[in-house]
Short mmCIF file of C-alpha atoms in Angstrom, two decimals:
data_model
loop_
_atom_site.label_atom_id
_atom_site.label_comp_id
_atom_site.label_asym_id
_atom_site.label_seq_id
_atom_site.Cartn_x
_atom_site.Cartn_y
_atom_site.Cartn_z
CA MET F 1 173.44 136.40 63.19
CA VAL F 2 175.06 133.15 61.99
CA LEU F 3 178.70 133.59 61.02
CA GLY F 4 179.16 132.89 57.32
CA SER F 5 182.32 130.89 57.85
CA SER F 6 180.67 128.20 59.81
CA VAL F 7 177.38 127.80 58.00
CA SER F 8 178.35 124.75 55.98
CA ILE F 9 179.93 123.06 58.93
CA TRP F 10 176.88 123.40 61.06
CA LYS F 11 174.58 122.24 58.38
CA GLY F 12 176.63 119.06 58.35
CA ILE F 13 176.57 118.78 62.19
CA GLU F 14 172.78 119.18 62.35
CA LYS F 15 172.32 116.32 59.89
CA ARG F 16 174.01 113.97 62.32
CA LYS F 17 172.30 111.85 64.91
CA SER F 18 172.42 113.28 68.47
CA LYS F 19 174.97 110.72 69.63
CA ASP F 20 177.26 111.61 66.76
CA GLN F 21 176.89 115.28 67.59
CA GLU F 22 177.85 114.56 71.18
CA HIS F 23 181.00 112.49 70.12
CA LEU F 24 182.03 115.26 67.67
CA LEU F 25 181.78 118.06 70.02
CA GLN F 26 183.37 116.09 72.89
CA TRP F 27 186.35 115.59 70.68
CA GLN F 28 186.46 119.22 69.44
CA LEU F 29 186.03 120.90 72.79
CA GLN F 30 188.65 119.06 74.88
CA GLU F 31 191.18 121.93 75.07
CA ARG F 32 190.92 124.09 78.18
CA GLU F 33 192.73 127.28 79.37
CA PRO F 34 193.10 128.00 83.18
CA ILE F 35 191.53 131.18 84.54
CA HIS F 36 193.84 132.72 87.09
CA ARG F 37 192.22 136.17 87.53
CA PHE F 38 188.70 137.43 87.03
CA SER F 39 190.18 139.85 84.52
CA ASP F 40 190.96 136.79 82.28
CA MET F 41 187.24 136.27 81.61
CA LYS F 42 186.11 137.95 78.40
CA ALA F 43 182.64 138.52 76.88
CA GLY F 44 181.51 135.33 75.06
CA ASP F 45 183.71 132.95 77.03
CA HIS F 46 182.48 129.45 77.71
CA LEU F 47 183.64 128.76 81.28
CA VAL F 48 183.55 125.84 83.63
CA ARG F 49 184.14 125.26 87.27
CA LYS F 50 185.07 121.75 88.47
CA GLY F 51 183.25 120.06 91.31
CA SER F 52 182.32 116.75 92.84
CA SER F 53 179.62 115.11 94.91
CA MET F 54 179.04 111.92 96.90
CA GLY F 55 182.56 111.92 98.26
CA ASP F 56 184.24 112.49 94.90
CA LEU F 57 182.33 109.56 93.41
CA ILE F 58 180.77 111.77 90.72
CA ASN F 59 182.94 114.58 89.22
CA TYR F 60 181.13 117.22 87.18
CA GLU F 61 181.67 120.71 85.66
CA HIS F 62 179.46 123.72 86.21
CA HIS F 63 179.18 125.67 82.97
CA PHE F 64 178.57 129.38 82.70
CA LEU F 65 178.84 132.13 80.16
CA CYS F 66 180.67 135.49 80.51
CA ILE F 67 178.61 138.39 78.94
CA GLY F 68 180.98 141.26 79.69
CA THR F 69 182.73 143.10 82.47
CA ASP F 70 182.29 146.36 84.43
CA CYS F 71 183.93 148.10 87.30
CA ASP F 72 182.87 145.38 89.75
CA GLY F 73 184.04 142.41 87.79
CA PRO F 74 182.96 139.94 85.04
CA LYS F 75 179.22 139.40 84.60
CA ILE F 76 178.03 135.81 83.94
CA ILE F 77 174.74 133.98 83.07
CA HIS F 78 174.24 130.42 84.25
CA TYR F 79 171.61 127.95 85.60
CA TYR F 80 172.34 128.06 89.25
CA ASN F 81 170.87 126.79 92.58
CA THR F 82 170.68 129.25 95.53
CA PRO F 83 172.03 127.79 98.75
CA GLY F 84 168.44 127.41 100.10
CA ASN F 85 167.47 125.46 96.99
CA ALA F 86 170.56 123.29 97.26
CA ARG F 87 169.49 122.31 100.72
CA LYS F 88 166.08 121.25 99.44
CA GLN F 89 167.72 119.14 96.84
CA MET F 90 169.78 117.24 99.49
CA PHE F 91 166.76 116.91 101.80
CA PRO F 92 163.61 116.61 99.63
CA THR F 93 160.28 117.57 101.31
CA SER F 94 158.82 114.12 100.68
CA LEU F 95 160.83 110.86 100.40
CA GLY F 96 157.81 109.28 98.70
CA SER F 97 157.36 111.88 95.98
CA GLY F 98 161.02 112.62 95.32
CA THR F 99 162.75 115.92 94.54
CA ALA F 100 161.22 118.50 92.18
CA PHE F 101 164.45 119.14 90.27
CA ARG F 102 162.94 121.54 87.84
CA GLN F 103 162.23 124.02 90.67
CA LEU F 104 165.80 123.99 92.01
CA GLY F 105 167.58 125.94 89.30
CA LYS F 106 167.16 129.32 87.74
CA VAL F 107 168.92 131.00 84.82
CA GLN F 108 170.33 134.18 86.41
CA GLU F 109 172.86 136.88 85.88
CA MET F 110 175.65 137.29 88.40
CA THR F 111 178.64 139.46 88.92
CA LEU F 112 181.94 137.80 90.06
CA PRO F 113 183.34 137.41 92.58
CA HIS F 114 180.18 136.18 94.29
CA GLU F 115 179.79 134.88 97.87
CA ASP F 116 177.59 131.97 96.80
CA PHE F 117 179.56 130.95 93.72
CA ILE F 118 183.19 131.94 93.37
CA LYS F 119 184.73 134.05 96.08
CA GLU F 120 187.91 136.25 95.78
CA GLY F 121 191.00 134.02 95.57
CA GLU F 122 189.07 130.79 94.78
CA LEU F 123 189.67 130.65 91.05
CA GLN F 124 192.33 127.99 91.19
CA THR F 125 191.31 126.19 94.47
CA LYS F 126 192.13 122.54 94.10
CA GLY F 127 189.01 120.63 92.95
CA LYS F 128 187.26 123.90 92.11
CA GLU F 129 189.49 125.19 89.27
CA VAL F 130 187.88 127.54 86.62
CA GLU F 131 188.81 127.04 82.99
CA ARG F 132 187.85 128.39 79.58
CA VAL F 133 186.58 125.97 76.95
CA VAL F 134 188.44 126.62 73.78
CA TRP F 135 186.16 126.64 70.80
CA PRO F 136 187.81 126.20 67.47
CA GLU F 137 187.21 129.26 65.21
CA GLU F 138 185.45 127.04 62.56
CA LEU F 139 182.90 125.98 65.12
CA ARG F 140 181.98 129.49 66.23
CA ARG F 141 178.38 129.73 65.00
CA TYR F 142 177.34 133.08 66.34
CA SER F 143 178.98 136.42 66.97
CA VAL F 144 179.78 137.39 70.57
CA GLU F 145 176.89 139.93 70.57
CA ASP F 146 174.39 137.27 69.37
CA VAL F 147 175.70 134.78 72.07
CA ILE F 148 175.11 137.33 74.78
CA GLU F 149 171.68 138.29 73.43
CA ARG F 150 170.69 134.64 73.35
CA ALA F 151 171.86 134.12 76.94
CA GLN F 152 169.95 137.24 78.17
CA ARG F 153 166.75 135.68 76.57
CA ARG F 154 167.05 132.73 78.96
CA VAL F 155 167.43 134.77 82.19
CA GLY F 156 164.66 133.90 84.60
CA GLU F 157 164.04 130.45 83.22
CA GLU F 158 162.99 127.82 85.90
CA SER F 159 162.75 124.59 83.93
CA TYR F 160 165.90 122.81 85.22
CA HIS F 161 166.38 119.10 84.27
CA LEU F 162 169.33 116.99 85.46
CA THR F 163 170.38 115.75 82.00
CA LYS F 164 168.12 117.58 79.36
CA ASN F 165 168.11 121.20 80.59
CA ASN F 166 171.00 121.92 82.77
CA CYS F 167 173.84 124.54 83.11
CA GLU F 168 175.65 123.06 80.18
CA THR F 169 172.71 122.78 77.77
CA VAL F 170 171.94 126.49 78.29
CA VAL F 171 175.54 127.51 77.51
CA MET F 172 175.68 125.13 74.46
CA TRP F 173 172.43 126.52 73.09
CA CYS F 174 173.67 130.08 73.47
CA LEU F 175 177.00 129.29 71.53
CA CYS F 176 175.76 126.78 68.83
CA GLY F 177 171.98 126.36 69.06
CA LEU F 178 172.17 122.75 70.19
CA ASN F 179 170.40 121.86 73.50
CA ILE F 180 173.07 119.37 74.32
CA SER F 181 175.00 118.34 77.53
CA LEU F 182 178.25 116.50 76.89
CA GLN F 183 178.88 115.69 80.51
CA ALA F 184 175.48 113.92 80.87
CA THR F 185 176.81 110.82 79.08
CA PRO F 186 179.71 110.22 81.66
CA LEU F 187 177.28 111.00 84.49
CA ARG F 188 174.80 108.34 83.21
CA LYS F 189 177.72 105.92 82.97
CA THR F 190 178.83 106.59 86.53
CA LEU F 191 175.30 106.13 87.89
CA CYS F 192 174.94 102.79 85.84
CA GLU F 193 178.20 101.56 87.32
CA ALA F 194 177.23 102.50 90.85
CA GLY F 195 173.92 100.73 90.37
CA SER F 196 175.56 97.61 88.93
CA ALA F 197 177.93 97.56 92.00
CA GLY F 198 174.93 97.75 94.28
CA VAL F 199 173.20 94.71 92.49
CA ARG F 200 176.45 92.76 92.58
CA THR F 201 176.64 93.38 96.36
CA ILE F 202 173.03 92.13 96.89
CA TRP F 203 173.61 89.13 94.71
CA GLN F 204 176.85 88.28 96.71
CA GLY F 205 174.83 88.55 99.85
CA LEU F 206 172.18 86.26 98.51
CA GLN F 207 174.83 83.71 97.61
CA GLN F 208 175.79 83.51 101.28
CA VAL F 209 172.24 82.57 102.39
CA PRO F 210 172.57 78.85 101.69
CA LYS F 211 175.71 78.76 103.69
CA ILE F 212 174.11 80.62 106.60
CA CYS F 213 171.05 78.23 106.46
CA THR F 214 173.39 75.20 106.50
CA GLU F 215 175.20 76.54 109.62
CA LEU F 216 171.92 77.21 111.25
CA VAL F 217 170.70 73.68 110.54
CA ASP F 218 173.92 72.32 112.00
CA ASP F 219 173.53 74.48 115.13
CA ALA F 220 169.95 73.33 115.39
CA ALA F 221 171.01 69.70 115.31
CA VAL F 222 173.47 70.36 118.11
CA ALA F 223 170.92 72.26 120.09
CA ILE F 224 168.27 69.57 119.76
CA GLY F 225 170.65 66.86 120.68
CA ARG F 226 171.34 68.53 124.02
CA THR F 227 169.82 66.84 126.94
CA SER F 228 169.45 69.93 129.12
CA SER F 229 165.90 71.27 128.83
CA ALA F 230 167.17 74.71 130.05
CA VAL F 231 169.61 74.91 127.21
CA GLU F 232 166.93 73.84 124.71
CA LYS F 233 164.55 76.65 125.91
CA VAL F 234 167.32 79.19 125.16
CA ALA F 235 168.61 77.55 121.93
CA LEU F 236 165.33 77.09 120.07
CA PRO F 237 164.06 80.65 120.36
CA GLU F 238 167.52 81.96 119.26
CA LEU F 239 167.45 79.58 116.39
CA GLY F 240 163.96 80.78 115.30
CA LEU F 241 165.18 84.41 115.46
CA CYS F 242 168.30 83.65 113.42
CA VAL F 243 166.25 81.94 110.73
CA GLY F 244 163.74 84.81 110.74
CA VAL F 245 166.43 87.38 110.36
CA ALA F 246 168.10 85.41 107.53
CA VAL F 247 164.82 84.88 105.65
CA THR F 248 163.85 88.58 106.10
CA LEU F 249 167.10 89.92 104.71
CA ALA F 250 166.96 87.42 101.78
CA VAL F 251 163.44 88.36 100.84
CA GLU F 252 163.95 92.07 101.11
CA ALA F 253 167.19 91.81 98.99
CA ILE F 254 165.28 89.87 96.36
CA MET F 255 162.32 92.32 96.38
CA ALA F 256 164.69 95.31 96.21
CA GLY F 257 166.62 93.77 93.36
CA CYS F 258 163.46 93.08 91.34
CA ASP F 259 162.20 96.59 91.88
CA ILE F 260 165.59 98.17 90.93
CA ARG F 261 165.64 95.96 87.79
CA ASP F 262 162.13 97.02 86.80
CA ALA F 263 162.92 100.76 87.32
CA TYR F 264 166.23 100.32 85.33
CA LYS F 265 164.33 98.78 82.41
CA LYS F 266 161.79 101.65 82.42
CA TRP F 267 164.71 104.16 82.41
CA LYS F 268 166.58 102.35 79.56
CA GLY F 269 163.29 102.15 77.58
CA GLU F 270 162.85 105.86 78.07
CA VAL F 271 159.56 105.24 79.86
CA ILE F 272 160.93 107.32 82.83
CA THR F 273 163.62 109.97 83.09
CA LEU F 274 167.08 109.54 84.75
CA GLU F 275 165.79 111.91 87.47
CA LYS F 276 162.74 109.71 88.16
CA PHE F 277 164.95 106.53 88.11
CA ILE F 278 167.15 108.01 90.88
CA GLU F 279 164.09 108.99 92.91
CA GLN F 280 162.72 105.40 92.60
CA LEU F 281 166.14 103.92 93.50
CA VAL F 282 166.36 105.95 96.65
CA ASP F 283 162.75 105.01 97.58
CA ILE F 284 163.27 101.28 96.93
CA LEU F 285 166.42 101.13 99.09
CA LEU F 286 164.81 103.15 101.85
CA LEU F 287 161.67 101.00 102.04
CA ALA F 288 163.85 97.76 102.01
CA VAL F 289 165.99 99.03 104.86
CA SER F 290 162.97 100.23 106.83
CA ARG F 291 160.99 96.95 106.32
CA SER F 292 163.99 94.86 107.27
CA GLY F 293 164.71 96.76 110.49
CA GLY F 294 161.06 96.80 111.39
CA SER F 295 160.66 93.10 110.81
CA ILE F 296 163.78 92.17 112.83
CA GLY F 297 162.74 94.52 115.57
CA GLY F 298 159.29 92.99 115.60
CA MET F 299 160.70 89.50 115.88
CA ILE F 300 162.80 90.37 118.81
CA TYR F 301 159.82 92.21 120.54
CA GLY F 302 157.55 89.28 119.76
CA GLN F 303 159.88 86.72 121.18
CA VAL F 304 160.36 88.75 124.43
CA VAL F 305 156.62 89.47 124.97
CA ILE F 306 155.24 86.26 123.46
CA PRO F 307 158.00 83.66 123.19
CA ILE F 308 156.60 81.95 120.15
CA PRO F 309 158.87 82.11 117.15
CA ILE F 310 156.18 82.09 114.45
CA LEU F 311 154.01 84.69 116.16
CA GLY F 312 157.05 86.91 116.75
CA GLY F 313 157.92 86.68 113.10
CA PHE F 314 154.35 87.56 112.05
CA ILE F 315 154.37 90.62 114.29
CA GLY F 316 157.73 91.65 112.96
CA ALA F 317 156.54 91.42 109.37
CA LEU F 318 153.50 93.65 110.09
CA LEU F 319 155.65 96.24 111.88
CA GLY F 320 158.28 96.18 109.17
CA VAL F 321 155.79 96.79 106.31
CA PHE F 322 153.99 99.56 108.30
CA SER F 323 157.28 101.30 109.33
CA GLY F 324 158.68 101.01 105.84
CA HIS F 325 155.64 102.69 104.21
CA VAL F 326 155.51 105.41 106.95
CA ALA F 327 159.19 106.23 106.43
CA GLY F 328 158.86 106.37 102.70
CA LYS F 329 155.76 108.68 102.74
CA THR F 330 156.26 111.01 105.69
CA PRO F 331 157.31 114.52 104.77
CA LEU F 332 160.43 115.87 106.42
#
């Protein structure tokens, strides 16, 4: 049942564009109240637990909904990964095909404290604090009973999506009917910044290639000018190997940069999802590193077995491409 006091407000909100809805709710839902005891959780509460990943590079909030309490403690409903599924997310079954995110979450009911989520005494652990999101009275769209009933209807769902159907979108839908994630926008911004930093690093590396080549040419001139034939026999193969390594790294960096740019354009053009973009980014970097390592290893091997720089480089290129594709497609 929709609360009569909020009908006109939500009619206005629903007429807004999705971005405007996000900005409005982000502004309205900033206030938080710390939860110090499990007894502080009440039916209908919108609760969050802070967390981080990638060495605190990405901060996030796990959203869950309290549906009541009993003698054991508060009962909650949320989209949650079991420990086994979390391990699958960190180590996907196939590097080539990426992670099946939608299979890694399930809307489930849980009683707190819980060994796999919040243990006794962990409510205000630094970096894992639990808080209540304060909803202004004028934004309360449904009664507590209706919110709980809506949450129970979602139990058992297994259609998780990193940005479009996550823990927050479920709670928001239960409370106001909008399938919206307010933390997805900061997450996308963080990922884009990380991607931009990576591209800048590659570009800075490419800018050093002319300098490296100039130094190699100078070394070659010195080596060729030496009169000792023994020194020449050592210097020229080393020169060939250095040039081969520099060219390999430059080519792989350019190829990876182009592939990342293409994947980014597809994501921004909504041809692929953020989830798919991340999968492609991981695959591109993995293949570039594998091919580079294989090529350089092949060059070294080729020069030892067959001391001809060109042939060594050719063998290295073949080994690099083969090892890169094997590493990218072999199941773990």
